[in-house]
XYZ file of C-alpha atoms in Angstrom:
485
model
C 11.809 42.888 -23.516
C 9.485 41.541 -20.628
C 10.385 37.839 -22.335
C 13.833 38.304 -22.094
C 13.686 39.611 -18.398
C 11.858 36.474 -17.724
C 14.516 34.274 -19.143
C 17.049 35.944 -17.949
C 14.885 36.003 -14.321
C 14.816 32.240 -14.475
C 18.349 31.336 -15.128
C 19.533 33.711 -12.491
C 17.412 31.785 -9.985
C 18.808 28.416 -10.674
C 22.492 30.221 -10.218
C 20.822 31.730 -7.127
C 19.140 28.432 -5.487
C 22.569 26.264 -6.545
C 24.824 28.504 -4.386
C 22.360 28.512 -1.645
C 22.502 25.172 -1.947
C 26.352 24.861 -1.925
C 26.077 27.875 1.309
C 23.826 25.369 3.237
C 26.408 22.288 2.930
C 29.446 25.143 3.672
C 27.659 25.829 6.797
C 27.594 22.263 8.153
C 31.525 21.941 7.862
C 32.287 25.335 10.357
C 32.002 24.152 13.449
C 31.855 27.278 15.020
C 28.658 29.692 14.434
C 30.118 32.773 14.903
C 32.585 32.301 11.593
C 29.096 31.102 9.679
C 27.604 34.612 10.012
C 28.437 35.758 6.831
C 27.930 32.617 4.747
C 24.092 33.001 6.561
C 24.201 36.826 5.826
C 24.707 35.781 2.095
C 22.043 32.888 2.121
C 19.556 35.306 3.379
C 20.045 38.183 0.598
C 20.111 34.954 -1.893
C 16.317 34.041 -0.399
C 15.101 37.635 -1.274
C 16.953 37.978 -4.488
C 14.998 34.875 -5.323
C 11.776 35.962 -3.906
C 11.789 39.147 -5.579
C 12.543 37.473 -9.037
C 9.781 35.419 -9.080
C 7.524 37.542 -8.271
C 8.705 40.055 -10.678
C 7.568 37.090 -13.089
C 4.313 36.951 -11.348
C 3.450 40.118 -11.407
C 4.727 40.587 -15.702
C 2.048 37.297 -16.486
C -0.775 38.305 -13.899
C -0.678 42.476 -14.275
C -2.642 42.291 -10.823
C -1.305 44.929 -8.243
C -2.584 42.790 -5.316
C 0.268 40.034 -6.359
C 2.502 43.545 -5.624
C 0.868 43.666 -2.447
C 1.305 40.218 -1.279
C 5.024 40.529 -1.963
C 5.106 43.533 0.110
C 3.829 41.932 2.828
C 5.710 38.360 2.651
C 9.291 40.505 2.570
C 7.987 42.259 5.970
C 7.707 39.050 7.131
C 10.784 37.359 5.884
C 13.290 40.195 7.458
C 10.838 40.294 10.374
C 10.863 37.124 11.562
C 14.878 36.866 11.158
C 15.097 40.003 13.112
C 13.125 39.130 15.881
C 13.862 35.241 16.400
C 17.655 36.455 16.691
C 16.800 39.294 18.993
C 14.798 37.473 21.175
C 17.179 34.235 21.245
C 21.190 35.282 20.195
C 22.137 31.870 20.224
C 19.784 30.686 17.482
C 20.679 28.528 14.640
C 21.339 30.476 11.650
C 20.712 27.763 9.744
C 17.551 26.001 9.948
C 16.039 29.891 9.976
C 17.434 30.526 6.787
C 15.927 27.276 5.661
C 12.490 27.918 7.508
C 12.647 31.429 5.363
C 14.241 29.317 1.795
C 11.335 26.520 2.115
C 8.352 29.083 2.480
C 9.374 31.427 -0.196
C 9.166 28.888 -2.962
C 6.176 27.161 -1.210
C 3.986 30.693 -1.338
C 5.588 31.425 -4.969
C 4.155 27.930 -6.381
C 0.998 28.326 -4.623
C 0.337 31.790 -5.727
C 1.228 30.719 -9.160
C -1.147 27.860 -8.832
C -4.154 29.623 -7.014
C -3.834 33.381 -5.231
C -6.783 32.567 -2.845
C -4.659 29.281 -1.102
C -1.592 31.231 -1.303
C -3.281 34.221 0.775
C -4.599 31.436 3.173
C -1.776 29.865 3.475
C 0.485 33.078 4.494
C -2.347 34.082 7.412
C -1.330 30.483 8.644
C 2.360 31.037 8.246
C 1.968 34.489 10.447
C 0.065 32.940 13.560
C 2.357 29.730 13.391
C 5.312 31.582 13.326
C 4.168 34.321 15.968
C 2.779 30.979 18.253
C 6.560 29.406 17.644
C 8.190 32.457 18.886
C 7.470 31.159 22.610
C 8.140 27.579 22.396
C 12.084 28.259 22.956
C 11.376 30.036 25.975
C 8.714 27.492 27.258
C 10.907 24.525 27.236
C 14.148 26.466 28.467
C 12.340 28.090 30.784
C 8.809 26.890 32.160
C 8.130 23.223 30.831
C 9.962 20.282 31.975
C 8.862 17.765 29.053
C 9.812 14.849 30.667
C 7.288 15.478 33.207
C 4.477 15.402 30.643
C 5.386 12.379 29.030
C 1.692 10.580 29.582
C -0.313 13.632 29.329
C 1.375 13.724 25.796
C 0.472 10.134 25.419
C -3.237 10.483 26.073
C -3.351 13.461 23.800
C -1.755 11.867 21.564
C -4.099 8.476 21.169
C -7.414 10.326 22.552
C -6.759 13.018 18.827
C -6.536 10.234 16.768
C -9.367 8.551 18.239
C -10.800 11.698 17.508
C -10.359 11.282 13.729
C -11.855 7.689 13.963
C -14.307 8.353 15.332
C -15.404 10.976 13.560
C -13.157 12.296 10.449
C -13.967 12.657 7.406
C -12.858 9.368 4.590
C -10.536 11.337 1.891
C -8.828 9.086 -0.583
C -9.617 5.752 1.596
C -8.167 7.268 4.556
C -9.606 9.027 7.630
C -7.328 11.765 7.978
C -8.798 14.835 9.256
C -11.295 16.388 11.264
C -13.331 19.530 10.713
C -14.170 22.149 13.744
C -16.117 25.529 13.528
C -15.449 25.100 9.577
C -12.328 24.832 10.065
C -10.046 21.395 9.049
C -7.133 20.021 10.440
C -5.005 16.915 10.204
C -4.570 15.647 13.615
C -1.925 12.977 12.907
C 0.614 15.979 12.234
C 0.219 17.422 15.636
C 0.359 14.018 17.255
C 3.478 12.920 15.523
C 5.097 15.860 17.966
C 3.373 14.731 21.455
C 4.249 10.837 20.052
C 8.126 11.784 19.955
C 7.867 13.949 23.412
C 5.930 11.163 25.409
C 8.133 7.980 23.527
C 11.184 10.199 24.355
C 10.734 10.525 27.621
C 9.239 6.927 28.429
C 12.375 5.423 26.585
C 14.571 8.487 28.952
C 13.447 7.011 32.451
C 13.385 3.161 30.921
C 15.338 1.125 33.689
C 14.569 -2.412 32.325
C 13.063 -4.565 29.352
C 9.566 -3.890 31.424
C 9.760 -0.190 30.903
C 10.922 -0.624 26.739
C 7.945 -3.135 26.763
C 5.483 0.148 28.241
C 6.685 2.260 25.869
C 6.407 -0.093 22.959
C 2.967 -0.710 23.524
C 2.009 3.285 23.691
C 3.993 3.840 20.565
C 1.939 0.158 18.875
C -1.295 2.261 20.497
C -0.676 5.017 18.171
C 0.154 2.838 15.028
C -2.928 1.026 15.591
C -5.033 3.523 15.508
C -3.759 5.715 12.550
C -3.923 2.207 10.862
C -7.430 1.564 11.948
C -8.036 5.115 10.178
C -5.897 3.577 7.107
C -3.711 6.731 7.224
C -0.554 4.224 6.837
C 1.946 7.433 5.758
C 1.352 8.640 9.146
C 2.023 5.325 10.475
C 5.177 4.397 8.668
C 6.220 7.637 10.020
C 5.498 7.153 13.704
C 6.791 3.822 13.217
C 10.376 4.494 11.853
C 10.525 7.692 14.380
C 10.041 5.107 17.193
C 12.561 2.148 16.117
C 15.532 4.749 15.716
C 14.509 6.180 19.176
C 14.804 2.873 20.823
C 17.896 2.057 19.064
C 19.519 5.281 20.340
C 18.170 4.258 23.820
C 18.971 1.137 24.170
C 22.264 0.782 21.639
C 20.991 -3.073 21.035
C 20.684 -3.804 16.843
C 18.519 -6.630 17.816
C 15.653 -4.173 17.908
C 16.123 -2.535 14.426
C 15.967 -6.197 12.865
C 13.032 -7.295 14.617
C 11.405 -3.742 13.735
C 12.252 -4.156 10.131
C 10.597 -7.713 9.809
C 7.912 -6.005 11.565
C 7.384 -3.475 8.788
C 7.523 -6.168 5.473
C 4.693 -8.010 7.669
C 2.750 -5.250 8.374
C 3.390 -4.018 4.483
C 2.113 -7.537 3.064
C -1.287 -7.266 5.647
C -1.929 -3.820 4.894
C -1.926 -5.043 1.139
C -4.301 -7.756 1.971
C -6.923 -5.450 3.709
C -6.360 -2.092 2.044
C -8.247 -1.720 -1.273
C -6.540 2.078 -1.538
C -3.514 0.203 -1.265
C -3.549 -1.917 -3.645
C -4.463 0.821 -6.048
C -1.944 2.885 -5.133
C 0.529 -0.054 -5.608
C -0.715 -0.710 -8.632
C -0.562 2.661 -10.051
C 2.971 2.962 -9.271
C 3.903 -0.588 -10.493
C 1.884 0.359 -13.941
C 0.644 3.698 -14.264
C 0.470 3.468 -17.738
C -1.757 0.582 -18.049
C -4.564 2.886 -16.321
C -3.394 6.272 -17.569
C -6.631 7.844 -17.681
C -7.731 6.399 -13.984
C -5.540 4.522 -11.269
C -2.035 5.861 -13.491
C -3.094 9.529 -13.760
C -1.546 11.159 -11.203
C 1.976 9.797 -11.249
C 1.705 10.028 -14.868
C 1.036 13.544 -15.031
C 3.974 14.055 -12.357
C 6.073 12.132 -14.236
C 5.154 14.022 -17.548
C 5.086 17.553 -15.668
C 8.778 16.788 -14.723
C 9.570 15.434 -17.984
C 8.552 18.330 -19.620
C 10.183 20.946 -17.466
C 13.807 19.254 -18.192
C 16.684 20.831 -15.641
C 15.845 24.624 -16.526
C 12.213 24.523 -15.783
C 9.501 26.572 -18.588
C 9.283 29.283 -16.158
C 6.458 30.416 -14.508
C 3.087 30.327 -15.975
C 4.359 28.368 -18.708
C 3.778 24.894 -17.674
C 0.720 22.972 -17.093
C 0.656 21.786 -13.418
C -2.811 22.069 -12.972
C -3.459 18.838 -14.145
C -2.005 17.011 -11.861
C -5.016 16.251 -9.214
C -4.013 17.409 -5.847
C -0.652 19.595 -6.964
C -0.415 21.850 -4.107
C 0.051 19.228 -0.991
C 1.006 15.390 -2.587
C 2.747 16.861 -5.707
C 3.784 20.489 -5.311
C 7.491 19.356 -5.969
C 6.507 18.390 -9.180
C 5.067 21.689 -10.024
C 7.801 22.985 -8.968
C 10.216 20.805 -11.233
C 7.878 21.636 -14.083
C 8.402 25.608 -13.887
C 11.032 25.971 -12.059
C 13.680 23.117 -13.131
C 14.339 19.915 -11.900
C 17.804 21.230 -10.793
C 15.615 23.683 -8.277
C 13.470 20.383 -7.356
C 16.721 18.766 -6.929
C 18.514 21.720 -4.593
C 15.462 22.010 -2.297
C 15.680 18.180 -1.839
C 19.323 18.735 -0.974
C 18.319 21.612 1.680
C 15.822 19.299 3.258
C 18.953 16.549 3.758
C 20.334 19.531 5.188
C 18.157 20.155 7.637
C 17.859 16.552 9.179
C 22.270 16.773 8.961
C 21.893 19.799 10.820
C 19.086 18.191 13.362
C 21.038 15.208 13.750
C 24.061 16.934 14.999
C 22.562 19.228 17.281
C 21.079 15.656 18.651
C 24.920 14.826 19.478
C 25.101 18.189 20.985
C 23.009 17.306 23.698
C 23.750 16.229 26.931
C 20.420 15.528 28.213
C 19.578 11.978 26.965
C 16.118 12.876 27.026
C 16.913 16.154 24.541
C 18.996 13.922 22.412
C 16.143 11.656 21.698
C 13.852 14.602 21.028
C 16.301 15.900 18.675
C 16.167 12.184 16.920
C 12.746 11.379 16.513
C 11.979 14.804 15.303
C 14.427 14.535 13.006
C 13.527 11.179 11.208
C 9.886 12.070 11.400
C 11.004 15.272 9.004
C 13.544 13.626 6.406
C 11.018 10.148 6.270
C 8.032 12.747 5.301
C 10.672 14.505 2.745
C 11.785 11.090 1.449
C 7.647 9.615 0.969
C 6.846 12.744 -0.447
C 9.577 13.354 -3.254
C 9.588 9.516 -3.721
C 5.996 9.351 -4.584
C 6.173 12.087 -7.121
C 8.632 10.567 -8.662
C 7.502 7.242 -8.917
C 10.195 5.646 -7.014
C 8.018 4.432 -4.118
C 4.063 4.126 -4.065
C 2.107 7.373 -3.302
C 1.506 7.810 0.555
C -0.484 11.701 0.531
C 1.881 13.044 3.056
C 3.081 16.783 2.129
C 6.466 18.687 2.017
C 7.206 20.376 4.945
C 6.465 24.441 4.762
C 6.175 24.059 0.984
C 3.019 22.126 0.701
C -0.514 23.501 1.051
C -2.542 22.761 4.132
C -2.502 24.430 7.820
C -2.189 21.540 9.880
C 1.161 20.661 7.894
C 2.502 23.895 8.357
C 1.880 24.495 11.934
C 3.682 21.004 12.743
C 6.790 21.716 10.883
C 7.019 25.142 12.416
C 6.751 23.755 16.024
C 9.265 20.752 14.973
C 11.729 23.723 13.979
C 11.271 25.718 16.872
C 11.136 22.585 18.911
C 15.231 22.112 17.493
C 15.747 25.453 18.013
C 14.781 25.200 21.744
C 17.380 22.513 21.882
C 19.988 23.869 19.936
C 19.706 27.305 22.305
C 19.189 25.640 25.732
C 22.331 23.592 24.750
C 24.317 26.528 23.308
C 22.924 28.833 26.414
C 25.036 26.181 28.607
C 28.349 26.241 27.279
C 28.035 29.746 28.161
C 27.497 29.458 31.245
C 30.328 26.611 32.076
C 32.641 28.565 30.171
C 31.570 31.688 32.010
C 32.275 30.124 35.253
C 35.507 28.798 33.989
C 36.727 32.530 33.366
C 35.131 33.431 36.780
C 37.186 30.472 38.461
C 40.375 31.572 36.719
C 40.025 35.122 37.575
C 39.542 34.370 41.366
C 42.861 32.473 41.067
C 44.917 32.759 37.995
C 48.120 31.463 39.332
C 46.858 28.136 40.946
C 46.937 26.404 37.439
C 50.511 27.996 37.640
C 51.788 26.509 40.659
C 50.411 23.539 40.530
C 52.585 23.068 37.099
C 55.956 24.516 38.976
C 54.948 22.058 41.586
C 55.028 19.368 39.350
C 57.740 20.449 37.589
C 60.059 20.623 40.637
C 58.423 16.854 42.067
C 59.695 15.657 38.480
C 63.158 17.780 38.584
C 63.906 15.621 42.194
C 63.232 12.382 40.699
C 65.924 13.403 38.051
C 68.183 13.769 40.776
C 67.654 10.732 43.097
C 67.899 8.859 39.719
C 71.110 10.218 38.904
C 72.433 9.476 42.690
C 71.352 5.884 42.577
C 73.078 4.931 38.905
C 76.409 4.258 39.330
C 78.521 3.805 36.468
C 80.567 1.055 35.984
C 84.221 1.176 35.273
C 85.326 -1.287 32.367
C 88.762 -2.473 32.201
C 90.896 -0.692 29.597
C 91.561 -4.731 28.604
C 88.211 -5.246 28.030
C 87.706 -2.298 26.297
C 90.017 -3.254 23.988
């Protein structure tokens, strides 16, 4: 009996995650929010039915009442944090909270399957990051001018990864993190937020080639440095971030080609120096040749997805253990494994949903400045998606950059919960002043309703004159009845 429930459990949730799927694509084509709130109402019950499958599942295989617990407490949270982001800001986006929700439900059902102890960790994280991002809306509408702080974010930006330089910790070949009162943190996903703010607004205020030059060379500052530390995922992020920024900026192509030659040189030198890179080339060019060393990891990705086919084995019945590193470079091969590749496939989908929805509230905005924000926030998130997916997957080389929300690791989480709320700022300062215009409009109209009126009997009778001194100057000609004939 509990077999069956698990089957049955399993193909339910692939109905479950397609039509959330289909719900999040629905979305994007109603252009007006308030005829969305049901379709959102009905992606929200779909995240708990979901949620409360799985860990139905979890508990049948584990038997441990503290997995009981832990659900308790992550569905407080998930109907909490709805309930209070939409009471404290109406005009939020539906959307990308549903998502926010959709993303960390199957990132703390992997991880708990995987290890309860990171999956614990991980949801203290998710409650002080999403408490902390509660206030950023208000900040930015309210208090903080970004622009303002565009070099302060700069030199917190470089001085960080300086920071990790100087004195991080090598993991993999790469200096990526630093490690404070025990704690560790990853400073290059903090910084990738201050790098957009402080290129944004540099770009914002640029008046001539002198200023694009400026902010070029604080944007090549960063790249250098997270370089220098050989974290080049990081970099190609920053990097591509930055080119589509300028292009917005400045509309000139010219700039996207010379960036693009830019990156194949920088490719081919990092290739020369990097002996991590050249493995990691290597093992995606061959894994097989070194399956046992270089070739393991993609090749137990490769087999883990293989051997879940588009249903998944269902949980506890695959092996994703053995793929070193599973929770952060690989969890969407876990997930593929268990779960189905047609659930790996639909949260890929959401996360193209996200940067469509991102890059429309960026054409929302007004304020150039917002617009940009909007844009390099955006590319940063769907380039991290893309190296992530792409290196489990074999089709580009491994880069050790995580899936946003789903992933393990704090520093991770805690950026792409700031980039959200960071969107959300946007998408409520910018929805928070069409109300007001058309407020005023109503309040304009209702001091004098008839003035639109009159000034359209005005023009009527103007045009009804012109009629008649046309009709007085035309003569008509008499014909002959000869000619006539």
């Amino acid at each position: 009996m509990i077999n069956l429930f698990i089957t049955a459990s399993k193909y339910i949730s692939l109905l479950l995650v397609v039509l959330y799927t289909y719900c999040n694509f629905r979305y994007l084509s109603i252009p007006d929010q308030e005829d969305a709130e049901p379709l959102c109402r009905w992606q929200f019950r779909i995240i708990l039915l979901i949620h409360f499958l799985m860990n139905c599942i979890i508990f049948l295989k584990t038997e441990d009442v503290k997995t009981l617990v832990f659900y308790g407490a992550q569905l407080i949270f998930f109907i909490g944090y709805g309930l209070l982001f939409k009471t404290l800001y109406p005009n939020v986006n539906r959307l990308l909270l549903n998502n926010t929700s959709f993303f960390i439900a199957y990132g703390l059902i992997m991880l708990e399957r995987l290890s309860f102890n990171k999956a614990i960790k991980q949801f203290v994280i998710i409650l002080a990051a999403a408490l902390f991002c509660m206030i950023i809306p208000y900040l930015i509408d309210k208090i903080w001018d970004l622009v303002k702080w565009r070099y302060f974010f700069a030199l917190f930006g470089i001085g960080m990864l300086m920071v990790v330089f100087v004195m991080g910790a090598t993991s993999y070949g790469a200096k990526m993190s630093i490690s404070v009162a025990g704690l560790t943190f990853q400073s290059s996903e903090i910084v990738k937020i201050s790098f957009v703010l402080c290129t944004a607004g540099m770009l914002n205020l640029a008046e001539n080639f002198k200023d694009i030059m400026k902010a070029s060379a604080v944007a090549a500052l960063h790249m250098l440095v997270l370089v220098a530390c050989k974290d080049l995922g990081s970099a190609l992020i920053y990097f591509l971030a930055y080119l589509v920024m300028l292009y917005i900026a400045t509309n000139r192509k010219v700039y996207l080609f010379l960036g693009s030659f830019a990156a194949m040189g920088a490719a081919v030198v990092s290739y020369k120096l990097f002996s991590h890179v050249r493995t990691r080339i290597y093992a995606w060019m061959d894994p097989w040749a070194d399956i046992d060393n270089k070739g393991y990891q993609i090749t137990q990705s490769l087999f883990a997805i293989g051997t879940g086919g588009f249903a998944g084995l269902g949980l506890y019945q695959g092996l994703p253990g053995k793929i070193p590193i599973v929770e952060k470079d690989f969890i969407i091969s876990a997930i593929s494994e268990e779960m189905g590749a047609v659930t790996a496939i639909c949260i890929t989908l959401v996360c193209l949903g996200c940067f469509m929805q991102m890059m429309m509230i960026a054409t929302y905005m007004e304020y150039d400045f917002y617009r940009l924000v909007a844009v390099g926030l955006a590319i940063e998130y769907i380039v991290q998606v893309f190296l992530t997916i792409g290196g489990a997957i074999k089709f580009i080389p491994s880069t050790g950059v995580t899936l946003p929300f789903v992933s393990y690791g704090g520093s991770s989480l805690v950026s792409s919960f700031i980039v959200f709320a960071i969107i959300q700022a946007l998408y409520i300062i910018q929805g928070n002043e069409d109300e007001m215009d058309e407020q005023e409009a109503m309040e304009d109209y209702a001091e004098d309703p008839m003035e639109d009126e009159e000034d359209y009997y005005d023009d009527s009778e103007d045009y009804d004159e012109e009629e008649e001194s046309d009709d007085e100057d035309y003569e008509v000609e008499e014909v002959p009845d000869d000619e006539f004939r």
